[in-house]
Coordinates of C-alpha atoms in Angstrom, one line a residue:
M45 CA -0.1 0.9 0.0
D46 CA 1.7 3.2 -1.0
T47 CA 2.3 5.6 2.1
E48 CA 0.3 8.3 1.2
E49 CA -2.8 6.6 0.3
F50 CA -2.5 4.5 4.1
L51 CA -5.1 6.3 6.9
L52 CA -6.6 4.8 9.9
P53 CA -9.7 7.5 10.0
R54 CA -11.1 4.8 13.0
S55 CA -8.3 4.6 14.4
R56 CA -7.9 8.0 14.9
T57 CA -11.5 9.0 16.5
A58 CA -10.6 6.4 18.8
N59 CA -7.0 8.2 19.6
E60 CA -9.1 11.5 20.2
R61 CA -11.2 9.6 22.6
L62 CA -8.5 8.2 24.4
H63 CA -6.6 11.4 24.7
A64 CA -10.3 12.5 25.9
L65 CA -10.3 10.3 28.6
I66 CA -6.8 8.9 29.8
P67 CA -3.9 10.9 30.4
G68 CA -1.2 10.4 27.5
G69 CA -3.9 8.5 25.7
A70 CA -3.2 4.8 26.8
H71 CA -1.7 3.1 30.4
T72 CA 1.9 2.4 29.0
Y73 CA 4.0 5.0 27.7
A74 CA 5.3 3.0 25.5
K75 CA 2.2 2.6 24.2
G76 CA 1.4 6.1 23.6
D77 CA 0.6 7.4 19.9
D78 CA 3.8 9.9 19.8
Q79 CA 5.8 6.5 19.7
Y80 CA 4.2 6.2 16.2
P81 CA 4.0 8.5 13.2
E82 CA 1.2 11.3 13.2
H83 CA -2.2 10.0 12.5
L84 CA -0.5 6.4 12.1
A85 CA -0.7 5.0 15.8
P86 CA -3.3 2.1 15.1
V87 CA -5.9 1.3 17.8
I88 CA -6.1 -2.5 18.0
S89 CA -9.4 -4.1 17.9
H90 CA -8.0 -8.1 18.3
G91 CA -5.3 -10.4 18.2
R92 CA -4.2 -13.7 17.3
G93 CA -1.0 -15.9 17.0
A94 CA 1.5 -13.3 15.5
H95 CA -1.4 -10.5 13.7
V96 CA -2.8 -8.4 15.1
W97 CA -6.4 -6.2 13.6
D98 CA -7.0 -2.9 14.5
V99 CA -10.4 -1.0 14.5
D100 CA -9.7 0.3 10.6
G101 CA -10.1 -3.1 9.8
N102 CA -5.9 -3.8 8.6
R103 CA -4.1 -6.7 9.6
Y104 CA -0.5 -6.4 10.5
I105 CA 2.2 -8.6 11.7
E106 CA 3.3 -8.3 15.0
Y107 CA 6.7 -7.6 16.2
G108 CA 7.4 -6.6 20.3
S109 CA 3.9 -8.2 21.5
G110 CA 2.4 -6.7 24.3
L111 CA 5.7 -5.1 24.7
R112 CA 7.9 -8.3 24.7
S113 CA 4.5 -10.0 27.4
V114 CA 3.3 -11.8 24.2
S115 CA 6.2 -14.3 23.7
L116 CA 3.4 -17.5 22.8
G117 CA 1.5 -15.2 20.2
H118 CA -1.9 -13.8 21.0
A119 CA -4.3 -16.0 22.6
H120 CA -2.9 -19.2 23.3
P121 CA -4.3 -22.5 23.3
R122 CA -2.9 -23.9 26.0
V123 CA -2.6 -20.4 27.8
V124 CA -6.0 -19.4 27.1
E125 CA -7.9 -23.1 28.3
A126 CA -5.5 -23.3 31.5
V127 CA -7.6 -20.2 32.2
R128 CA -10.0 -21.0 31.1
R129 CA -10.8 -23.7 33.1
Q130 CA -10.1 -21.4 36.2
L131 CA -12.3 -18.8 35.0
D132 CA -15.2 -21.2 36.0
R133 CA -13.6 -22.0 39.5
G134 CA -13.4 -18.0 40.9
S135 CA -10.8 -15.6 41.3
N136 CA -10.3 -14.8 44.2
F137 CA -10.3 -16.1 48.2
V138 CA -10.2 -14.0 51.4
R139 CA -7.5 -17.1 51.9
P140 CA -4.7 -18.6 49.5
S141 CA -5.6 -20.8 47.2
I142 CA -3.9 -24.8 46.6
L143 CA -3.4 -23.2 42.8
E144 CA -0.9 -20.5 45.0
V145 CA 1.6 -23.4 45.9
E146 CA 1.5 -25.1 43.0
A147 CA 2.5 -22.2 40.5
A148 CA 5.4 -21.6 43.7
E149 CA 6.3 -25.2 43.0
R150 CA 6.5 -24.9 39.2
F151 CA 8.5 -21.5 39.4
L152 CA 10.5 -22.4 41.4
A153 CA 11.2 -25.9 39.6
T154 CA 11.8 -23.4 36.6
V155 CA 14.4 -21.4 38.4
P156 CA 16.2 -23.8 41.1
T157 CA 18.3 -20.4 41.3
A158 CA 16.1 -18.9 43.7
E159 CA 14.8 -20.3 47.2
M160 CA 11.1 -18.6 47.5
V161 CA 8.9 -16.9 45.1
K162 CA 5.9 -14.4 45.4
F163 CA 3.7 -13.2 42.7
A164 CA 2.5 -9.6 41.9
K165 CA 0.8 -8.1 38.4
N166 CA 3.4 -5.7 38.1
G167 CA 7.6 -5.5 37.5
S168 CA 7.5 -2.4 39.3
D169 CA 6.1 -3.5 42.1
A170 CA 8.4 -6.8 41.7
T171 CA 11.7 -4.1 41.9
T172 CA 10.7 -2.5 43.8
A173 CA 9.6 -4.8 46.8
A174 CA 13.8 -6.1 45.9
V175 CA 14.6 -2.5 46.8
R176 CA 12.2 -2.2 49.6
L177 CA 13.8 -5.7 50.9
A178 CA 17.5 -4.9 49.9
R179 CA 17.4 -1.4 52.1
A180 CA 15.6 -3.7 54.8
V181 CA 18.2 -6.8 55.4
T182 CA 21.1 -4.1 55.0
G183 CA 20.3 -0.9 57.3
R184 CA 21.7 1.1 54.3
P185 CA 19.9 3.9 52.0
R186 CA 21.5 4.2 49.1
V187 CA 19.8 2.0 45.5
A188 CA 22.9 1.2 42.6
V189 CA 21.1 1.5 39.3
C190 CA 22.9 0.5 36.5
G191 CA 22.5 3.9 34.4
D192 CA 22.7 1.9 30.8
H193 CA 19.3 0.4 31.0
P194 CA 16.5 2.0 30.0
F195 CA 13.6 1.4 33.4
F196 CA 13.6 -0.4 35.9
S197 CA 10.1 0.7 38.4
V198 CA 7.7 3.5 38.3
D199 CA 7.9 4.4 42.0
D200 CA 10.0 7.3 42.9
W201 CA 13.4 5.6 43.4
F202 CA 13.9 5.1 39.5
I203 CA 11.9 7.8 38.4
G204 CA 13.2 10.4 39.8
T205 CA 16.6 9.8 38.1
T206 CA 14.7 9.9 34.3
P207 CA 13.6 13.4 33.1
M208 CA 10.3 13.1 34.2
S209 CA 11.5 13.3 37.2
A210 CA 8.5 15.5 38.5
G211 CA 6.7 15.3 41.7
I212 CA 9.5 13.4 43.0
P213 CA 11.1 14.8 46.4
A214 CA 14.7 15.7 45.3
A215 CA 15.8 13.9 48.7
T216 CA 14.5 10.5 47.2
E217 CA 16.2 11.5 43.6
E218 CA 19.5 11.5 45.8
L219 CA 19.3 8.5 47.1
T220 CA 19.8 6.5 43.9
V221 CA 23.0 6.5 41.8
A222 CA 24.6 4.9 39.1
F223 CA 27.0 2.9 37.4
P224 CA 27.8 2.0 33.8
Y225 CA 27.2 -1.5 32.5
G226 CA 30.2 -4.0 32.0
D227 CA 32.4 -1.9 33.8
L228 CA 33.5 -3.9 37.2
A229 CA 36.3 -0.9 38.2
A230 CA 33.7 1.8 38.1
T231 CA 31.2 0.0 40.0
E232 CA 33.7 -0.8 43.2
E233 CA 34.6 3.2 42.7
L234 CA 31.3 3.8 43.1
L235 CA 30.9 1.8 45.7
S236 CA 34.0 2.5 47.8
R237 CA 32.8 6.3 47.4
Y238 CA 29.2 5.4 49.7
E239 CA 31.4 2.8 51.2
D240 CA 28.6 1.2 53.7
E241 CA 25.7 3.0 52.5
V242 CA 24.9 1.2 48.6
A243 CA 22.3 -1.5 50.0
C244 CA 22.0 -2.5 46.6
L245 CA 23.6 -3.3 42.9
I246 CA 20.2 -3.6 40.2
L247 CA 20.4 -4.5 36.8
E248 CA 19.4 -6.0 33.7
P249 CA 21.6 -9.2 33.6
A250 CA 22.4 -8.6 29.9
T251 CA 20.5 -6.7 26.8
H252 CA 21.7 -5.7 23.8
S253 CA 24.8 -8.0 24.1
D254 CA 26.3 -11.2 26.1
P255 CA 27.8 -9.6 29.2
P256 CA 31.5 -9.4 28.8
P257 CA 33.8 -12.8 30.3
G258 CA 33.6 -12.6 34.0
Y259 CA 31.8 -9.6 34.4
L260 CA 28.6 -10.8 36.0
A261 CA 30.7 -13.2 38.5
G262 CA 32.9 -10.4 39.1
L263 CA 29.3 -8.1 40.3
R264 CA 29.2 -11.0 42.4
Q265 CA 31.8 -11.0 44.0
L266 CA 31.6 -6.8 45.0
A267 CA 28.6 -7.3 45.7
D268 CA 29.6 -9.9 48.5
R269 CA 32.5 -7.5 49.3
H270 CA 30.6 -4.6 49.8
G271 CA 28.3 -6.1 51.7
C272 CA 25.2 -5.0 49.4
V273 CA 22.8 -7.4 48.0
L274 CA 22.8 -7.7 44.1
I275 CA 19.4 -7.7 42.4
F276 CA 19.0 -9.0 38.7
D277 CA 16.0 -7.7 37.1
E278 CA 14.8 -10.4 34.6
M279 CA 11.5 -8.7 33.4
I280 CA 12.9 -8.8 29.4
T281 CA 15.7 -11.7 29.9
G282 CA 13.5 -14.5 31.8
F283 CA 12.6 -17.0 29.3
R284 CA 13.5 -15.0 26.5
W285 CA 17.2 -16.0 27.1
S286 CA 16.3 -19.4 29.1
E287 CA 13.4 -21.1 30.8
A288 CA 15.0 -20.2 33.9
G289 CA 16.6 -16.7 32.8
A290 CA 19.9 -15.2 32.2
Q291 CA 21.1 -16.0 35.6
G292 CA 19.9 -20.0 34.2
L293 CA 21.8 -18.8 30.7
Y294 CA 25.0 -17.4 32.5
G295 CA 25.3 -19.2 35.8
V296 CA 25.7 -16.5 38.3
V297 CA 23.2 -16.5 41.5
P298 CA 21.7 -13.3 42.0
D299 CA 20.1 -12.5 45.6
L300 CA 17.1 -11.1 44.4
S301 CA 15.7 -11.5 40.7
T302 CA 12.1 -9.8 39.1
F303 CA 11.0 -11.6 36.1
G304 CA 7.3 -10.5 34.6
K305 CA 6.7 -10.3 31.0
A306 CA 6.5 -13.5 28.9
L307 CA 5.5 -14.9 32.6
G308 CA 2.0 -14.8 31.9
N309 CA 1.4 -14.3 28.1
G310 CA 0.2 -11.1 28.3
F311 CA -1.8 -12.5 31.4
A312 CA -1.3 -9.9 34.7
V313 CA 1.7 -11.8 36.7
S314 CA 5.5 -10.7 37.5
A315 CA 7.7 -12.7 40.4
L316 CA 9.4 -11.7 43.4
A317 CA 11.8 -14.6 44.2
G318 CA 15.7 -14.8 46.3
R319 CA 17.5 -16.2 48.7
R320 CA 15.0 -17.9 51.3
E321 CA 17.7 -15.6 54.2
L322 CA 16.6 -12.2 52.7
M323 CA 12.5 -13.4 51.7
E324 CA 11.8 -14.5 54.8
R325 CA 11.8 -10.9 55.9
G326 CA 8.6 -10.8 54.5
G327 CA 7.3 -13.1 55.8
L328 CA 5.9 -14.3 59.7
R329 CA 8.8 -16.7 60.5
D330 CA 11.7 -14.5 61.2
S331 CA 12.3 -12.5 64.7
R332 CA 13.6 -9.3 63.4
D333 CA 11.3 -6.6 61.9
R334 CA 9.1 -7.3 59.2
V335 CA 9.4 -6.4 55.9
F336 CA 5.9 -4.7 54.3
L337 CA 7.5 -7.0 50.8
L338 CA 4.7 -7.4 48.3
S339 CA 0.8 -7.6 49.6
T340 CA -1.5 -7.1 46.4
T341 CA -5.5 -7.9 46.4
H342 CA -4.8 -9.3 43.3
G343 CA -1.0 -10.6 43.2
A344 CA -2.2 -14.3 43.0
E345 CA -6.1 -14.4 40.7
T346 CA -6.0 -18.5 40.1
H347 CA -6.1 -17.0 36.3
S348 CA -2.8 -14.9 36.1
L349 CA -1.0 -18.0 38.0
A350 CA -2.7 -20.7 35.5
A351 CA -1.3 -18.9 32.7
A352 CA 2.0 -18.5 34.1
M353 CA 2.4 -22.3 34.7
A354 CA 0.9 -23.5 31.1
V355 CA 3.9 -20.8 30.1
Q356 CA 6.1 -23.3 31.7
T357 CA 5.3 -25.8 30.9
T358 CA 4.7 -24.8 27.3
Y359 CA 8.4 -23.2 27.0
A360 CA 9.5 -27.2 28.4
E361 CA 8.3 -29.1 27.0
E362 CA 8.2 -26.9 23.1
G363 CA 11.6 -25.8 22.8
I364 CA 10.3 -22.0 23.2
S365 CA 13.3 -20.2 24.1
A366 CA 15.3 -22.0 21.5
Q367 CA 12.5 -21.3 18.8
L368 CA 12.4 -17.6 19.5
H369 CA 16.4 -17.4 19.1
A370 CA 16.2 -19.5 15.1
L371 CA 12.6 -17.6 14.5
G372 CA 15.1 -13.8 15.7
E373 CA 18.2 -15.5 13.5
R374 CA 15.9 -16.0 10.4
L375 CA 14.6 -12.6 11.0
A376 CA 18.0 -10.4 11.1
A377 CA 19.9 -12.9 8.6
G378 CA 16.7 -11.1 5.8
V379 CA 16.6 -7.5 7.3
R380 CA 20.1 -6.8 7.4
E381 CA 20.8 -8.8 3.8
V382 CA 17.7 -6.1 2.2
A383 CA 19.4 -3.3 4.3
A384 CA 22.8 -4.5 2.9
A385 CA 21.5 -4.7 -0.3
M386 CA 19.5 -0.8 -0.7
G387 CA 22.8 0.6 0.7
V388 CA 21.1 1.5 4.6
G389 CA 23.2 -1.8 6.3
D390 CA 24.9 1.3 8.6
H391 CA 22.0 3.0 8.9
I392 CA 19.7 0.2 10.0
V393 CA 21.5 -1.5 12.4
L394 CA 20.0 -4.5 14.4
R395 CA 20.9 -5.1 18.3
G396 CA 21.0 -7.5 20.8
R397 CA 20.0 -11.0 21.1
A398 CA 18.3 -13.0 18.4
S399 CA 15.7 -13.6 20.6
N400 CA 15.6 -9.7 21.5
L401 CA 16.3 -8.0 18.6
V402 CA 16.1 -3.6 18.6
F403 CA 16.9 -1.9 15.9
A404 CA 18.3 1.6 15.4
T405 CA 17.7 4.5 12.2
L406 CA 20.5 6.5 11.9
D407 CA 21.3 9.9 9.8
E408 CA 23.4 10.6 7.2
T409 CA 26.3 11.3 9.9
G410 CA 25.9 8.1 12.0
Q411 CA 23.6 9.0 14.9
P412 CA 20.3 8.3 16.1
S413 CA 17.4 9.7 14.6
Q414 CA 13.9 9.5 15.0
R415 CA 12.7 11.4 11.8
Y416 CA 14.5 8.5 10.0
R417 CA 12.8 6.5 12.5
T418 CA 9.6 8.3 11.9
L419 CA 10.1 7.1 7.9
F420 CA 10.8 3.4 8.6
L421 CA 7.8 2.9 11.0
R422 CA 5.5 4.8 8.3
H423 CA 6.2 2.2 5.7
L424 CA 6.3 -0.6 7.6
L425 CA 3.2 0.4 8.7
A426 CA 2.1 0.8 5.0
G427 CA 2.9 -2.7 4.7
G428 CA 1.3 -4.4 7.3
V429 CA 4.3 -4.6 9.8
L430 CA 3.8 -3.4 13.4
A431 CA 7.0 -3.3 14.4
P432 CA 8.4 -0.6 17.7
S433 CA 11.6 -3.7 17.7
F434 CA 11.5 -6.6 15.9
V435 CA 11.3 -8.9 19.0
V436 CA 9.6 -12.2 18.3
S437 CA 7.3 -14.3 19.1
S438 CA 6.9 -17.8 18.7
A439 CA 3.7 -17.8 16.8
L440 CA 5.7 -16.3 13.5
S441 CA 5.4 -18.4 10.3
D442 CA 7.8 -18.2 7.6
A443 CA 5.7 -16.5 5.5
D444 CA 5.4 -13.7 8.1
I445 CA 9.1 -13.6 8.2
A446 CA 9.5 -13.4 4.5
H447 CA 6.7 -10.8 4.2
T448 CA 8.7 -8.7 6.8
V449 CA 11.6 -8.7 5.3
D450 CA 10.0 -7.7 1.9
V451 CA 8.7 -5.1 3.6
V452 CA 11.6 -3.9 4.9
A453 CA 13.5 -3.5 2.0
Q454 CA 11.1 -1.3 0.4
A455 CA 11.3 0.4 3.5
C456 CA 15.2 0.7 2.8
A457 CA 14.7 1.5 -0.8
V458 CA 12.7 4.8 0.7
Y459 CA 15.5 5.3 2.9
R460 CA 18.0 5.8 0.7
K461 CA 16.0 8.3 -1.1
A462 CA 15.7 10.7 2.4
L463 CA 19.7 9.6 2.7
D464 CA 21.0 11.1 -0.5
A465 CA 19.0 13.7 -0.3
G466 CA 19.8 14.4 3.0
D467 CA 16.4 14.9 4.7
P468 CA 14.0 12.1 5.4
T469 CA 10.9 14.8 6.0
P470 CA 9.3 14.6 2.4
W471 CA 9.1 10.7 3.1
S472 CA 8.0 10.8 7.1
A473 CA 5.3 13.2 6.9
G474 CA 4.1 14.5 10.2
R475 CA 6.1 15.5 13.5
P476 CA 8.9 12.6 14.2
V477 CA 8.6 10.1 16.3
K478 CA 8.9 10.9 20.4
P479 CA 11.5 9.3 23.1
V480 CA 9.4 7.9 26.0
F481 CA 11.7 9.4 28.6
R482 CA 11.4 13.5 28.2
R483 CA 10.8 16.3 30.2
L484 CA 7.8 18.0 28.0
A485 CA 5.1 16.6 26.5

C-alpha cells in the first residue's frame, strides 16, 4: 500500500477518545501514539498468534507483542484453556488458593537458583519490593542502578533519575546512584565512594549483547565484598534467554531477581524470587523487624497463575526459548541482507540477542535519528508490519518473516532516497516520533 493512501480514520477517532479520557492516551507510555508517525498509530481491535487487527480492519504482523510479554503469540490455545478452566472456579478468595503453592512450586522448579517466590501483577511492584528488602536487610539507604538500562520501576527511587522526575522530592532522587554496565572498576569506585551506604546493585543481567566475560561473576564478588544485595531484573531476559532466565544461562546467582512479561503471555503476573534468608524477612517466620514485601489484592488471581504455569509448561515441552532464537536469527539475517543490498546497512542497525531484537535508525552522519525512525515506521505500517522493535514471538511463521523482510526492503529503498537527499521529511510526513522519557510533552 502506498504510504500516502495509508489512512486510519477509525484509529484516529479512537485516539482522540483515548486522549480525552486517559492521560497520554494509553495506560503505558511506550504504547502512546507519540511513539508512532503522526495520525498513524493503530488502535487494536484483537489479535491472534503473531497478527493483530486494528479498528480500521487492517491486519499487521506484530513484533514486540504486548511490550515483549506475549512471547507465545496472542490467545495461545494452551494458555487460554488453562485460564478458562480457572475462571469457572473463582479467581480470588479471602485465603490462599491451592493454586498458589502449585504455581510457586512450578516457578521454583523452572528457576532453581531461587528458593522462595512471591507473585504480583506488574514489574514495578516486584523491583520496588526487591529494593525495599535490600534496604531492610542491609540497613543502608542508597540504591545503585545500572545507568545504561532504560527502565526499572514507576516508583520514585527510579523515576527520579529520569527526565520525568516532576513530583519526586530531591531527597529521594539523591538516594539513587548509577553505575555503568560492563565496567567493574567504575562500579567498585562507586561502592567505595559510598562505602557502607549502598543497599543493592540492580541491573538487567544482559541487554543488547552478552555480558563481558566474567562481568556478572565480578559483580557477584563486588556485592559480597561490599555487603550489598545483587538484584537481577529479569523482566525481559526471563524465558527469552532461557527458561531460567539469564541467571540460568550465565550461571551467576543473584540474591534477588524479578520476572514478568513473558511469564504470563499477556496475563498480569510478575514474580520476586530469591534467597530464603532474605525473602523470609517479609514473612511470618523471622524474628527481626518485618518488611512489607508484597501485599496485593490481585497478586494471586488464579487465572493469571494458571496462565504462568501453562507458559512454563509450554516453554519446557516445546523448546520455546530455542524457537525464539531461531526465528530471530532468520529475521535478522533477512533484514541485514536487504538493508545492505539497498545501501543502508550502516543506517538500519539491528542490535540485541536474537530473541530480543531492536533496531536503530541512523542519519547521514551515523547518529540516531527520530526523523528517520519515523520514516521507517511509516513504511513498515503501510506494508502491514507493526514493529516498534523486531522482538519475535514463537507464533511467527516463515511466511510472516518473509513478508516482513520484503516490507523492510521497500522501506530501505525509501530510506536510501532520503539519505541521498539529506532530509527524510518528504518521506516521513508530520512530526517525528518521540522518546518516551522527556521533560515536556
